[in-house]
């Protein structure tokens, strides 16, 4: 799944200070829903009743869920005036980037890095914008300023995995486990690393996703997708099909679910046309579809070059 798009994306966590908000019991439910990709459920969470120390973070989850569901322009409009709130300004910067206003987004991120680089939301969302703009070292530099921000850790892990620097990704996870072992983000980060390491680590990744899938508070489409991916790598295609079907039952329009369903049914030799059609309808710009089109074009080109050599 693509770590850099916010909903299957790769933007993790938003807080206004260091370590305490993420563990605030008021935010436990909305935090878990967001990081499981349950964005519609996030928006169903009422913002009424949050304490002063938690309301900004709750609002950020709401806005980020809106962005993930394809409404960055709406978020930009709602955050016309962020009232000096660095966390909300960071959300606006990310929304601007997703809305195609790259220059304005980078300008705002630059201002926030200068004035509020100690803010956890600025660190994470600012780093995502920088990464998407190709400024990878600048993104890592900003993330390195974190103090106990597990979302920043998860983002560092994903960047290191994209860079294929598995040793550095693994090191980040091992350090985070010492102080955030039971946190959802740490568990997910460990599973990501295990899937990249392969071998016997596939089974360890499976155990992590299986536990998440069987726990009511963390059971959703994405955890079943993770379980299915581990099963596929272990050669257990029938078990993977059960997991994918569970994911489809929970969210039949999720691009992550659909992409993995297509891959699995190709491996099984089954018809996957309905899932491909649905993916084209819900996310026509999905990287998987673009890659598929490129490969198809390349195949046709190669086939045409050798067509004259084929003996009837």
GROMACS .gro file of C-alpha atoms in nm:
model
  312
    1UNK     CA    1   0.000   0.000   0.000
    2UNK     CA    2   0.114   0.348  -0.078
    3UNK     CA    3   0.244   0.521   0.234
    4UNK     CA    4   0.231   0.873   0.097
    5UNK     CA    5  -0.129   0.943   0.021
    6UNK     CA    6  -0.295   0.972   0.359
    7UNK     CA    7  -0.548   0.707   0.326
    8UNK     CA    8  -0.337   0.427   0.229
    9UNK     CA    9  -0.098   0.675   0.268
   10UNK     CA   10   0.195   0.750   0.444
   11UNK     CA   11   0.124   1.036   0.667
   12UNK     CA   12   0.114   0.940   1.027
   13UNK     CA   13   0.003   1.122   1.337
   14UNK     CA   14  -0.068   1.470   1.438
   15UNK     CA   15  -0.026   1.623   1.773
   16UNK     CA   16   0.045   1.955   1.924
   17UNK     CA   17   0.304   1.843   2.175
   18UNK     CA   18   0.539   1.558   2.247
   19UNK     CA   19   0.422   1.235   2.404
   20UNK     CA   20   0.110   1.277   2.610
   21UNK     CA   21  -0.167   1.350   2.358
   22UNK     CA   22  -0.123   1.027   2.167
   23UNK     CA   23  -0.192   0.838   2.489
   24UNK     CA   24  -0.486   1.058   2.588
   25UNK     CA   25  -0.773   0.816   2.647
   26UNK     CA   26  -1.015   1.065   2.489
   27UNK     CA   27  -0.839   1.015   2.157
   28UNK     CA   28  -0.787   0.640   2.172
   29UNK     CA   29  -1.085   0.549   1.953
   30UNK     CA   30  -1.040   0.816   1.687
   31UNK     CA   31  -0.663   0.759   1.683
   32UNK     CA   32  -0.703   0.387   1.612
   33UNK     CA   33  -0.974   0.445   1.353
   34UNK     CA   34  -0.757   0.693   1.165
   35UNK     CA   35  -0.448   0.477   1.157
   36UNK     CA   36  -0.649   0.178   1.044
   37UNK     CA   37  -0.775   0.376   0.747
   38UNK     CA   38  -1.135   0.384   0.872
   39UNK     CA   39  -1.184   0.740   0.752
   40UNK     CA   40  -1.560   0.734   0.721
   41UNK     CA   41  -1.583   0.615   1.081
   42UNK     CA   42  -1.348   0.897   1.185
   43UNK     CA   43  -1.588   1.152   1.039
   44UNK     CA   44  -1.875   0.988   1.225
   45UNK     CA   45  -1.701   1.060   1.555
   46UNK     CA   46  -1.856   1.365   1.722
   47UNK     CA   47  -1.616   1.645   1.814
   48UNK     CA   48  -1.841   1.752   2.101
   49UNK     CA   49  -1.717   1.680   2.448
   50UNK     CA   50  -1.341   1.677   2.387
   51UNK     CA   51  -1.132   1.860   2.645
   52UNK     CA   52  -0.929   2.166   2.551
   53UNK     CA   53  -0.613   1.954   2.546
   54UNK     CA   54  -0.759   1.707   2.295
   55UNK     CA   55  -0.990   1.904   2.068
   56UNK     CA   56  -0.721   2.025   1.826
   57UNK     CA   57  -0.593   1.673   1.774
   58UNK     CA   58  -0.947   1.544   1.722
   59UNK     CA   59  -1.008   1.815   1.462
   60UNK     CA   60  -0.688   1.719   1.285
   61UNK     CA   61  -0.800   1.359   1.256
   62UNK     CA   62  -1.129   1.481   1.110
   63UNK     CA   63  -0.960   1.706   0.855
   64UNK     CA   64  -0.710   1.440   0.755
   65UNK     CA   65  -0.991   1.190   0.709
   66UNK     CA   66  -1.162   1.439   0.476
   67UNK     CA   67  -0.839   1.473   0.277
   68UNK     CA   68  -0.801   1.096   0.261
   69UNK     CA   69  -1.154   1.064   0.126
   70UNK     CA   70  -1.078   1.306  -0.156
   71UNK     CA   71  -1.188   1.645  -0.026
   72UNK     CA   72  -0.867   1.848   0.023
   73UNK     CA   73  -1.024   2.159  -0.131
   74UNK     CA   74  -1.296   2.155   0.133
   75UNK     CA   75  -1.035   2.134   0.409
   76UNK     CA   76  -0.841   2.426   0.261
   77UNK     CA   77  -1.159   2.632   0.261
   78UNK     CA   78  -1.246   2.539   0.619
   79UNK     CA   79  -0.894   2.625   0.734
   80UNK     CA   80  -0.884   2.966   0.569
   81UNK     CA   81  -0.779   3.109   0.906
   82UNK     CA   82  -0.578   2.873   1.126
   83UNK     CA   83  -0.560   3.133   1.403
   84UNK     CA   84  -0.192   3.081   1.474
   85UNK     CA   85  -0.247   2.710   1.537
   86UNK     CA   86   0.060   2.531   1.397
   87UNK     CA   87  -0.106   2.189   1.391
   88UNK     CA   88  -0.401   2.313   1.185
   89UNK     CA   89  -0.169   2.513   0.961
   90UNK     CA   90   0.022   2.191   0.891
   91UNK     CA   91  -0.302   2.019   0.795
   92UNK     CA   92  -0.379   2.310   0.561
   93UNK     CA   93  -0.034   2.275   0.401
   94UNK     CA   94  -0.095   1.907   0.338
   95UNK     CA   95  -0.444   1.977   0.202
   96UNK     CA   96  -0.299   2.240  -0.032
   97UNK     CA   97  -0.050   1.987  -0.166
   98UNK     CA   98  -0.320   1.726  -0.221
   99UNK     CA   99  -0.533   1.991  -0.393
  100UNK     CA  100  -0.252   2.054  -0.641
  101UNK     CA  101  -0.135   2.386  -0.495
  102UNK     CA  102   0.224   2.268  -0.456
  103UNK     CA  103   0.395   2.608  -0.438
  104UNK     CA  104   0.161   2.742  -0.170
  105UNK     CA  105   0.194   2.419   0.026
  106UNK     CA  106   0.575   2.424   0.025
  107UNK     CA  107   0.580   2.791   0.117
  108UNK     CA  108   0.360   2.727   0.419
  109UNK     CA  109   0.564   2.424   0.522
  110UNK     CA  110   0.880   2.635   0.502
  111UNK     CA  111   0.727   2.892   0.736
  112UNK     CA  112   0.616   2.624   0.981
  113UNK     CA  113   0.958   2.457   0.983
  114UNK     CA  114   1.111   2.792   1.071
  115UNK     CA  115   0.867   2.873   1.352
  116UNK     CA  116   0.720   2.544   1.481
  117UNK     CA  117   0.951   2.253   1.399
  118UNK     CA  118   0.898   2.117   1.752
  119UNK     CA  119   0.527   2.065   1.682
  120UNK     CA  120   0.450   1.697   1.617
  121UNK     CA  121   0.193   1.769   1.349
  122UNK     CA  122   0.429   2.003   1.168
  123UNK     CA  123   0.700   1.737   1.184
  124UNK     CA  124   0.484   1.467   1.030
  125UNK     CA  125   0.268   1.649   0.778
  126UNK     CA  126   0.549   1.885   0.686
  127UNK     CA  127   0.774   1.585   0.624
  128UNK     CA  128   0.513   1.421   0.404
  129UNK     CA  129   0.483   1.731   0.188
  130UNK     CA  130   0.863   1.757   0.163
  131UNK     CA  131   0.891   1.389   0.074
  132UNK     CA  132   0.624   1.411  -0.194
  133UNK     CA  133   0.807   1.711  -0.338
  134UNK     CA  134   1.123   1.502  -0.367
  135UNK     CA  135   1.297   1.666  -0.071
  136UNK     CA  136   1.371   1.342   0.112
  137UNK     CA  137   1.667   1.455   0.324
  138UNK     CA  138   1.478   1.765   0.433
  139UNK     CA  139   1.186   1.544   0.534
  140UNK     CA  140   1.410   1.316   0.740
  141UNK     CA  141   1.579   1.616   0.900
  142UNK     CA  142   1.244   1.752   1.013
  143UNK     CA  143   1.135   1.413   1.146
  144UNK     CA  144   1.459   1.377   1.340
  145UNK     CA  145   1.345   1.660   1.567
  146UNK     CA  146   1.070   1.445   1.719
  147UNK     CA  147   1.061   1.359   2.088
  148UNK     CA  148   0.845   1.056   2.149
  149UNK     CA  149   0.632   1.102   1.838
  150UNK     CA  150   0.541   0.753   1.721
  151UNK     CA  151   0.381   0.890   1.406
  152UNK     CA  152   0.717   1.041   1.312
  153UNK     CA  153   0.881   0.707   1.381
  154UNK     CA  154   0.632   0.528   1.155
  155UNK     CA  155   0.699   0.781   0.881
  156UNK     CA  156   1.076   0.742   0.913
  157UNK     CA  157   1.031   0.365   0.887
  158UNK     CA  158   0.828   0.397   0.570
  159UNK     CA  159   1.079   0.634   0.410
  160UNK     CA  160   1.364   0.397   0.494
  161UNK     CA  161   1.169   0.108   0.343
  162UNK     CA  162   1.108   0.304   0.024
  163UNK     CA  163   1.483   0.371   0.016
  164UNK     CA  164   1.541  -0.002   0.070
  165UNK     CA  165   1.745   0.076   0.382
  166UNK     CA  166   1.603  -0.214   0.581
  167UNK     CA  167   1.867  -0.198   0.853
  168UNK     CA  168   1.779   0.163   0.937
  169UNK     CA  169   1.405   0.088   0.925
  170UNK     CA  170   1.450  -0.209   1.157
  171UNK     CA  171   1.660   0.000   1.396
  172UNK     CA  172   1.385   0.261   1.424
  173UNK     CA  173   1.129  -0.008   1.508
  174UNK     CA  174   1.348  -0.171   1.772
  175UNK     CA  175   1.411   0.162   1.943
  176UNK     CA  176   1.042   0.251   1.938
  177UNK     CA  177   0.945  -0.084   2.088
  178UNK     CA  178   1.136   0.007   2.403
  179UNK     CA  179   0.896   0.289   2.485
  180UNK     CA  180   0.585   0.235   2.272
  181UNK     CA  181   0.559  -0.140   2.242
  182UNK     CA  182   0.181  -0.178   2.262
  183UNK     CA  183   0.099   0.114   2.034
  184UNK     CA  184  -0.077   0.039   1.706
  185UNK     CA  185   0.179   0.237   1.505
  186UNK     CA  186   0.468   0.039   1.648
  187UNK     CA  187   0.294  -0.290   1.569
  188UNK     CA  188   0.222  -0.179   1.213
  189UNK     CA  189   0.577  -0.051   1.164
  190UNK     CA  190   0.717  -0.385   1.277
  191UNK     CA  191   0.488  -0.570   1.036
  192UNK     CA  192   0.595  -0.345   0.745
  193UNK     CA  193   0.960  -0.418   0.815
  194UNK     CA  194   0.896  -0.792   0.849
  195UNK     CA  195   0.722  -0.802   0.511
  196UNK     CA  196   1.021  -0.633   0.350
  197UNK     CA  197   1.274  -0.858   0.521
  198UNK     CA  198   1.093  -1.171   0.403
  199UNK     CA  199   1.186  -1.529   0.483
  200UNK     CA  200   1.080  -1.633   0.831
  201UNK     CA  201   0.979  -1.272   0.896
  202UNK     CA  202   0.669  -1.324   0.678
  203UNK     CA  203   0.527  -1.547   0.949
  204UNK     CA  204   0.599  -1.286   1.217
  205UNK     CA  205   0.422  -1.023   1.009
  206UNK     CA  206   0.128  -1.261   0.973
  207UNK     CA  207   0.102  -1.302   1.350
  208UNK     CA  208   0.094  -0.924   1.398
  209UNK     CA  209  -0.182  -0.873   1.142
  210UNK     CA  210  -0.373  -1.177   1.263
  211UNK     CA  211  -0.381  -1.040   1.617
  212UNK     CA  212  -0.493  -0.698   1.493
  213UNK     CA  213  -0.762  -0.856   1.275
  214UNK     CA  214  -0.898  -1.061   1.565
  215UNK     CA  215  -0.908  -0.768   1.809
  216UNK     CA  216  -1.238  -0.575   1.782
  217UNK     CA  217  -1.076  -0.233   1.830
  218UNK     CA  218  -0.825  -0.291   1.547
  219UNK     CA  219  -1.013  -0.527   1.316
  220UNK     CA  220  -1.087  -0.369   0.979
  221UNK     CA  221  -1.026  -0.402   0.606
  222UNK     CA  222  -0.662  -0.299   0.625
  223UNK     CA  223  -0.563  -0.546   0.892
  224UNK     CA  224  -0.717  -0.826   0.684
  225UNK     CA  225  -0.527  -0.699   0.378
  226UNK     CA  226  -0.204  -0.715   0.575
  227UNK     CA  227  -0.288  -1.068   0.684
  228UNK     CA  228  -0.363  -1.164   0.323
  229UNK     CA  229  -0.032  -1.020   0.198
  230UNK     CA  230   0.159  -1.225   0.454
  231UNK     CA  231  -0.038  -1.536   0.354
  232UNK     CA  232   0.042  -1.477  -0.014
  233UNK     CA  233   0.412  -1.448   0.060
  234UNK     CA  234   0.391  -1.771   0.258
  235UNK     CA  235   0.223  -1.946  -0.035
  236UNK     CA  236  -0.107  -1.987   0.149
  237UNK     CA  237  -0.339  -1.863  -0.124
  238UNK     CA  238  -0.659  -2.017   0.012
  239UNK     CA  239  -0.602  -1.856   0.352
  240UNK     CA  240  -0.524  -1.529   0.174
  241UNK     CA  241  -0.856  -1.552  -0.009
  242UNK     CA  242  -1.042  -1.582   0.322
  243UNK     CA  243  -0.865  -1.271   0.450
  244UNK     CA  244  -0.929  -1.074   0.129
  245UNK     CA  245  -1.298  -1.170   0.137
  246UNK     CA  246  -1.313  -1.043   0.497
  247UNK     CA  247  -1.154  -0.718   0.381
  248UNK     CA  248  -1.400  -0.685   0.092
  249UNK     CA  249  -1.692  -0.740   0.328
  250UNK     CA  250  -1.573  -0.445   0.536
  251UNK     CA  251  -1.478  -0.208   0.253
  252UNK     CA  252  -1.541  -0.316  -0.105
  253UNK     CA  253  -1.432   0.019  -0.253
  254UNK     CA  254  -1.096   0.063  -0.077
  255UNK     CA  255  -0.817   0.090  -0.339
  256UNK     CA  256  -0.582  -0.106  -0.109
  257UNK     CA  257  -0.833  -0.388  -0.077
  258UNK     CA  258  -0.912  -0.391  -0.450
  259UNK     CA  259  -0.548  -0.393  -0.563
  260UNK     CA  260  -0.465  -0.687  -0.341
  261UNK     CA  261  -0.783  -0.868  -0.442
  262UNK     CA  262  -0.683  -0.831  -0.809
  263UNK     CA  263  -0.334  -0.964  -0.742
  264UNK     CA  264  -0.463  -1.258  -0.541
  265UNK     CA  265  -0.725  -1.360  -0.796
  266UNK     CA  266  -0.466  -1.342  -1.074
  267UNK     CA  267  -0.249  -1.580  -0.872
  268UNK     CA  268  -0.550  -1.806  -0.819
  269UNK     CA  269  -0.635  -1.800  -1.189
  270UNK     CA  270  -0.975  -1.648  -1.115
  271UNK     CA  271  -1.167  -1.374  -1.292
  272UNK     CA  272  -1.071  -1.040  -1.142
  273UNK     CA  273  -1.247  -0.809  -1.388
  274UNK     CA  274  -1.508  -0.681  -1.142
  275UNK     CA  275  -1.242  -0.566  -0.897
  276UNK     CA  276  -1.040  -0.403  -1.175
  277UNK     CA  277  -1.348  -0.217  -1.296
  278UNK     CA  278  -1.433  -0.101  -0.944
  279UNK     CA  279  -1.077   0.022  -0.890
  280UNK     CA  280  -1.090   0.217  -1.216
  281UNK     CA  281  -1.414   0.380  -1.098
  282UNK     CA  282  -1.303   0.473  -0.746
  283UNK     CA  283  -0.937   0.559  -0.810
  284UNK     CA  284  -0.854   0.603  -1.176
  285UNK     CA  285  -0.511   0.749  -1.091
  286UNK     CA  286  -0.408   0.458  -0.870
  287UNK     CA  287  -0.036   0.374  -0.916
  288UNK     CA  288  -0.127   0.008  -0.969
  289UNK     CA  289  -0.344   0.097  -1.268
  290UNK     CA  290  -0.076   0.321  -1.414
  291UNK     CA  291   0.185   0.047  -1.374
  292UNK     CA  292  -0.052  -0.206  -1.529
  293UNK     CA  293  -0.110   0.022  -1.829
  294UNK     CA  294   0.263   0.078  -1.875
  295UNK     CA  295   0.335  -0.296  -1.861
  296UNK     CA  296   0.052  -0.368  -2.106
  297UNK     CA  297   0.183  -0.106  -2.350
  298UNK     CA  298   0.536  -0.243  -2.319
  299UNK     CA  299   0.412  -0.596  -2.388
  300UNK     CA  300   0.221  -0.484  -2.697
  301UNK     CA  301   0.531  -0.301  -2.825
  302UNK     CA  302   0.752  -0.606  -2.775
  303UNK     CA  303   0.493  -0.835  -2.931
  304UNK     CA  304   0.467  -0.611  -3.238
  305UNK     CA  305   0.846  -0.615  -3.284
  306UNK     CA  306   0.858  -0.994  -3.296
  307UNK     CA  307   0.526  -1.054  -3.473
  308UNK     CA  308   0.698  -1.112  -3.808
  309UNK     CA  309   0.904  -1.395  -3.658
  310UNK     CA  310   0.601  -1.593  -3.551
  311UNK     CA  311   0.540  -1.894  -3.777
  312UNK     CA  312   0.176  -1.965  -3.840
   0.00000   0.00000   0.00000
